[in-house]
């Protein structure tokens, strides 16, 4: 005679199915976050690094010290020092200094005018001259720039207008006898 205990079936191990479900949920979550976080191609964005040296706007001596330091740092970078290391060591921007000066991606119109003008017109990868803003002195390097189709078209129209104006000026100049 068999007892009721012996007739019971061994419980099935379902941990494998639980881990498969967790893995699928994780992959789906990463996919959704990637999709949400990707840049909108209809919006112009720029990614830049900067080093900020702040100074007291009312103190001429502090301004001179900050300008001297910024110029020295620019020279070091020009001679081959790592922009990232210099930014980590010297930048007064606590949010970007830890990331080597990386500001991440920002849409057009985000920065103060002097900074904005540089990041939208400078060649990619080129180190700026010392740029002064209301925040202090900056050294800036543009890492990447994405222009929306509308901004790219506007830029092309401006380029054509400049070329036509230059062509008109060169043909209308009187020649010397």
mmCIF file of C-alpha atoms in Angstrom:
data_model
loop_
_atom_site.group_PDB
_atom_site.id
_atom_site.type_symbol
_atom_site.label_atom_id
_atom_site.label_comp_id
_atom_site.label_asym_id
_atom_site.label_seq_id
_atom_site.Cartn_x
_atom_site.Cartn_y
_atom_site.Cartn_z
ATOM 1 C CA UNK A 1 0.000 0.000 0.000
ATOM 2 C CA UNK A 2 1.327 3.435 -0.892
ATOM 3 C CA UNK A 3 0.882 6.419 1.306
ATOM 4 C CA UNK A 4 -0.603 9.746 0.218
ATOM 5 C CA UNK A 5 2.792 11.356 0.741
ATOM 6 C CA UNK A 6 4.477 9.059 -1.750
ATOM 7 C CA UNK A 7 1.816 9.680 -4.421
ATOM 8 C CA UNK A 8 2.342 13.456 -4.468
ATOM 9 C CA UNK A 9 4.219 14.710 -7.443
ATOM 10 C CA UNK A 10 7.408 16.733 -6.990
ATOM 11 C CA UNK A 11 6.697 20.470 -7.386
ATOM 12 C CA UNK A 12 8.019 21.848 -10.668
ATOM 13 C CA UNK A 13 10.858 24.330 -10.599
ATOM 14 C CA UNK A 14 9.553 27.468 -12.310
ATOM 15 C CA UNK A 15 12.491 29.791 -11.557
ATOM 16 C CA UNK A 16 13.724 29.388 -15.132
ATOM 17 C CA UNK A 17 10.445 30.853 -16.440
ATOM 18 C CA UNK A 18 10.604 33.694 -13.949
ATOM 19 C CA UNK A 19 14.132 34.624 -15.110
ATOM 20 C CA UNK A 20 13.070 34.481 -18.749
ATOM 21 C CA UNK A 21 10.184 36.855 -17.935
ATOM 22 C CA UNK A 22 12.488 39.220 -16.034
ATOM 23 C CA UNK A 23 14.952 39.243 -18.942
ATOM 24 C CA UNK A 24 12.204 39.984 -21.472
ATOM 25 C CA UNK A 25 10.874 42.828 -19.311
ATOM 26 C CA UNK A 26 14.396 44.254 -18.937
ATOM 27 C CA UNK A 27 15.016 44.176 -22.698
ATOM 28 C CA UNK A 28 11.650 45.828 -23.341
ATOM 29 C CA UNK A 29 12.363 48.529 -20.752
ATOM 30 C CA UNK A 30 15.764 49.310 -22.293
ATOM 31 C CA UNK A 31 14.148 49.493 -25.740
ATOM 32 C CA UNK A 32 11.441 51.887 -24.539
ATOM 33 C CA UNK A 33 13.983 54.115 -22.770
ATOM 34 C CA UNK A 34 16.148 54.200 -25.895
ATOM 35 C CA UNK A 35 13.152 55.106 -28.054
ATOM 36 C CA UNK A 36 12.030 57.871 -25.701
ATOM 37 C CA UNK A 37 15.552 59.274 -25.230
ATOM 38 C CA UNK A 38 16.626 59.422 -28.856
ATOM 39 C CA UNK A 39 16.982 62.879 -30.346
ATOM 40 C CA UNK A 40 14.138 64.323 -32.371
ATOM 41 C CA UNK A 41 15.392 64.748 -35.958
ATOM 42 C CA UNK A 42 13.153 67.810 -36.348
ATOM 43 C CA UNK A 43 15.054 69.703 -33.631
ATOM 44 C CA UNK A 44 18.554 71.108 -34.066
ATOM 45 C CA UNK A 45 20.870 69.962 -31.263
ATOM 46 C CA UNK A 46 24.481 70.488 -30.360
ATOM 47 C CA UNK A 47 26.833 68.588 -28.048
ATOM 48 C CA UNK A 48 29.738 70.526 -26.623
ATOM 49 C CA UNK A 49 32.365 70.386 -23.901
ATOM 50 C CA UNK A 50 33.447 73.429 -21.970
ATOM 51 C CA UNK A 51 35.694 74.613 -19.207
ATOM 52 C CA UNK A 52 34.241 77.406 -17.096
ATOM 53 C CA UNK A 53 36.427 79.691 -15.008
ATOM 54 C CA UNK A 54 34.231 81.934 -12.886
ATOM 55 C CA UNK A 55 35.195 85.315 -11.470
ATOM 56 C CA UNK A 56 33.658 88.164 -9.519
ATOM 57 C CA UNK A 57 32.249 90.627 -12.078
ATOM 58 C CA UNK A 58 33.025 93.568 -9.738
ATOM 59 C CA UNK A 59 36.644 92.600 -9.017
ATOM 60 C CA UNK A 60 39.123 93.582 -11.729
ATOM 61 C CA UNK A 61 41.916 91.576 -10.099
ATOM 62 C CA UNK A 62 39.792 88.416 -9.956
ATOM 63 C CA UNK A 63 38.809 88.887 -13.607
ATOM 64 C CA UNK A 64 42.470 89.229 -14.611
ATOM 65 C CA UNK A 65 43.347 86.083 -12.622
ATOM 66 C CA UNK A 66 40.540 84.130 -14.293
ATOM 67 C CA UNK A 67 41.535 85.343 -17.765
ATOM 68 C CA UNK A 68 45.176 84.390 -17.137
ATOM 69 C CA UNK A 69 44.175 80.924 -15.917
ATOM 70 C CA UNK A 70 41.835 80.371 -18.875
ATOM 71 C CA UNK A 71 44.549 81.419 -21.337
ATOM 72 C CA UNK A 72 47.060 79.108 -19.648
ATOM 73 C CA UNK A 73 44.605 76.201 -19.816
ATOM 74 C CA UNK A 74 43.954 76.900 -23.503
ATOM 75 C CA UNK A 75 47.699 76.804 -24.190
ATOM 76 C CA UNK A 76 48.014 73.483 -22.334
ATOM 77 C CA UNK A 77 45.217 71.952 -24.396
ATOM 78 C CA UNK A 78 46.687 73.322 -27.628
ATOM 79 C CA UNK A 79 50.010 71.657 -26.708
ATOM 80 C CA UNK A 80 48.300 68.283 -26.323
ATOM 81 C CA UNK A 81 46.833 68.123 -22.815
ATOM 82 C CA UNK A 82 43.546 66.261 -22.560
ATOM 83 C CA UNK A 83 40.532 68.596 -22.615
ATOM 84 C CA UNK A 84 38.682 66.145 -20.373
ATOM 85 C CA UNK A 85 41.397 66.043 -17.723
ATOM 86 C CA UNK A 86 41.813 69.816 -17.687
ATOM 87 C CA UNK A 87 38.024 70.241 -17.386
ATOM 88 C CA UNK A 88 37.821 67.778 -14.482
ATOM 89 C CA UNK A 89 40.627 69.556 -12.667
ATOM 90 C CA UNK A 90 39.855 73.238 -13.304
ATOM 91 C CA UNK A 91 36.265 73.812 -14.472
ATOM 92 C CA UNK A 92 33.942 75.634 -12.071
ATOM 93 C CA UNK A 93 30.843 74.028 -13.608
ATOM 94 C CA UNK A 94 30.055 71.240 -11.139
ATOM 95 C CA UNK A 95 27.550 69.491 -13.400
ATOM 96 C CA UNK A 96 29.884 69.081 -16.382
ATOM 97 C CA UNK A 97 33.346 69.050 -14.774
ATOM 98 C CA UNK A 98 32.950 65.491 -13.508
ATOM 99 C CA UNK A 99 32.112 64.411 -17.080
ATOM 100 C CA UNK A 100 35.191 66.063 -18.558
ATOM 101 C CA UNK A 101 33.305 69.225 -19.464
ATOM 102 C CA UNK A 102 30.623 67.342 -21.431
ATOM 103 C CA UNK A 103 27.371 69.302 -21.501
ATOM 104 C CA UNK A 104 25.423 66.674 -23.414
ATOM 105 C CA UNK A 105 22.940 67.541 -26.177
ATOM 106 C CA UNK A 106 21.065 70.838 -26.078
ATOM 107 C CA UNK A 107 18.571 72.353 -28.514
ATOM 108 C CA UNK A 108 19.133 75.623 -30.319
ATOM 109 C CA UNK A 109 18.469 78.696 -28.183
ATOM 110 C CA UNK A 110 19.482 77.163 -24.843
ATOM 111 C CA UNK A 111 22.734 78.953 -24.074
ATOM 112 C CA UNK A 112 23.663 82.586 -23.422
ATOM 113 C CA UNK A 113 24.206 84.513 -26.706
ATOM 114 C CA UNK A 114 28.033 84.420 -26.810
ATOM 115 C CA UNK A 115 28.117 80.687 -26.075
ATOM 116 C CA UNK A 116 25.237 80.014 -28.468
ATOM 117 C CA UNK A 117 26.904 81.857 -31.330
ATOM 118 C CA UNK A 118 30.092 79.839 -30.970
ATOM 119 C CA UNK A 119 28.524 76.359 -30.682
ATOM 120 C CA UNK A 120 26.360 76.870 -33.779
ATOM 121 C CA UNK A 121 29.076 78.355 -35.989
ATOM 122 C CA UNK A 122 32.364 76.739 -34.934
ATOM 123 C CA UNK A 123 33.955 73.818 -36.725
ATOM 124 C CA UNK A 124 33.472 70.463 -34.990
ATOM 125 C CA UNK A 125 36.388 69.528 -32.716
ATOM 126 C CA UNK A 126 38.083 72.948 -32.772
ATOM 127 C CA UNK A 127 39.066 74.598 -29.482
ATOM 128 C CA UNK A 128 37.624 78.069 -29.032
ATOM 129 C CA UNK A 129 39.446 81.197 -28.084
ATOM 130 C CA UNK A 130 38.598 82.459 -24.596
ATOM 131 C CA UNK A 131 34.899 83.376 -24.615
ATOM 132 C CA UNK A 132 33.457 85.643 -21.928
ATOM 133 C CA UNK A 133 29.838 85.312 -20.814
ATOM 134 C CA UNK A 134 27.900 86.421 -17.766
ATOM 135 C CA UNK A 135 28.954 83.121 -16.125
ATOM 136 C CA UNK A 136 32.704 83.634 -16.585
ATOM 137 C CA UNK A 137 35.361 82.636 -19.122
ATOM 138 C CA UNK A 138 34.842 79.555 -21.267
ATOM 139 C CA UNK A 139 36.896 77.270 -23.438
ATOM 140 C CA UNK A 140 34.542 75.380 -25.729
ATOM 141 C CA UNK A 141 34.876 72.442 -28.080
ATOM 142 C CA UNK A 142 31.888 71.371 -30.186
ATOM 143 C CA UNK A 143 31.624 67.573 -30.301
ATOM 144 C CA UNK A 144 28.581 67.075 -32.539
ATOM 145 C CA UNK A 145 25.918 69.169 -34.215
ATOM 146 C CA UNK A 146 22.637 68.052 -35.768
ATOM 147 C CA UNK A 147 20.691 70.515 -37.880
ATOM 148 C CA UNK A 148 16.992 69.999 -38.436
ATOM 149 C CA UNK A 149 15.903 70.060 -42.082
ATOM 150 C CA UNK A 150 14.435 73.544 -41.602
ATOM 151 C CA UNK A 151 17.655 74.928 -40.088
ATOM 152 C CA UNK A 152 19.770 73.231 -42.770
ATOM 153 C CA UNK A 153 17.599 74.811 -45.476
ATOM 154 C CA UNK A 154 17.834 78.228 -43.808
ATOM 155 C CA UNK A 155 21.620 77.893 -43.592
ATOM 156 C CA UNK A 156 21.791 76.948 -47.286
ATOM 157 C CA UNK A 157 19.703 80.003 -48.241
ATOM 158 C CA UNK A 158 21.976 82.285 -46.218
ATOM 159 C CA UNK A 159 25.038 80.767 -47.892
ATOM 160 C CA UNK A 160 23.559 81.316 -51.376
ATOM 161 C CA UNK A 161 22.617 84.901 -50.534
ATOM 162 C CA UNK A 162 26.169 85.622 -49.333
ATOM 163 C CA UNK A 163 27.646 84.075 -52.486
ATOM 164 C CA UNK A 164 25.342 86.104 -54.732
ATOM 165 C CA UNK A 165 26.156 89.295 -52.844
ATOM 166 C CA UNK A 166 29.898 88.617 -53.143
ATOM 167 C CA UNK A 167 29.492 87.890 -56.847
ATOM 168 C CA UNK A 168 27.561 91.148 -57.388
ATOM 169 C CA UNK A 169 30.198 93.138 -55.470
ATOM 170 C CA UNK A 170 33.064 91.604 -57.445
ATOM 171 C CA UNK A 171 31.432 92.270 -60.833
ATOM 172 C CA UNK A 172 30.351 95.829 -60.017
ATOM 173 C CA UNK A 173 33.776 96.971 -58.788
ATOM 174 C CA UNK A 174 35.312 99.411 -61.274
ATOM 175 C CA UNK A 175 38.594 98.358 -62.793
ATOM 176 C CA UNK A 176 41.574 100.675 -62.626
ATOM 177 C CA UNK A 177 42.639 102.251 -65.976
#
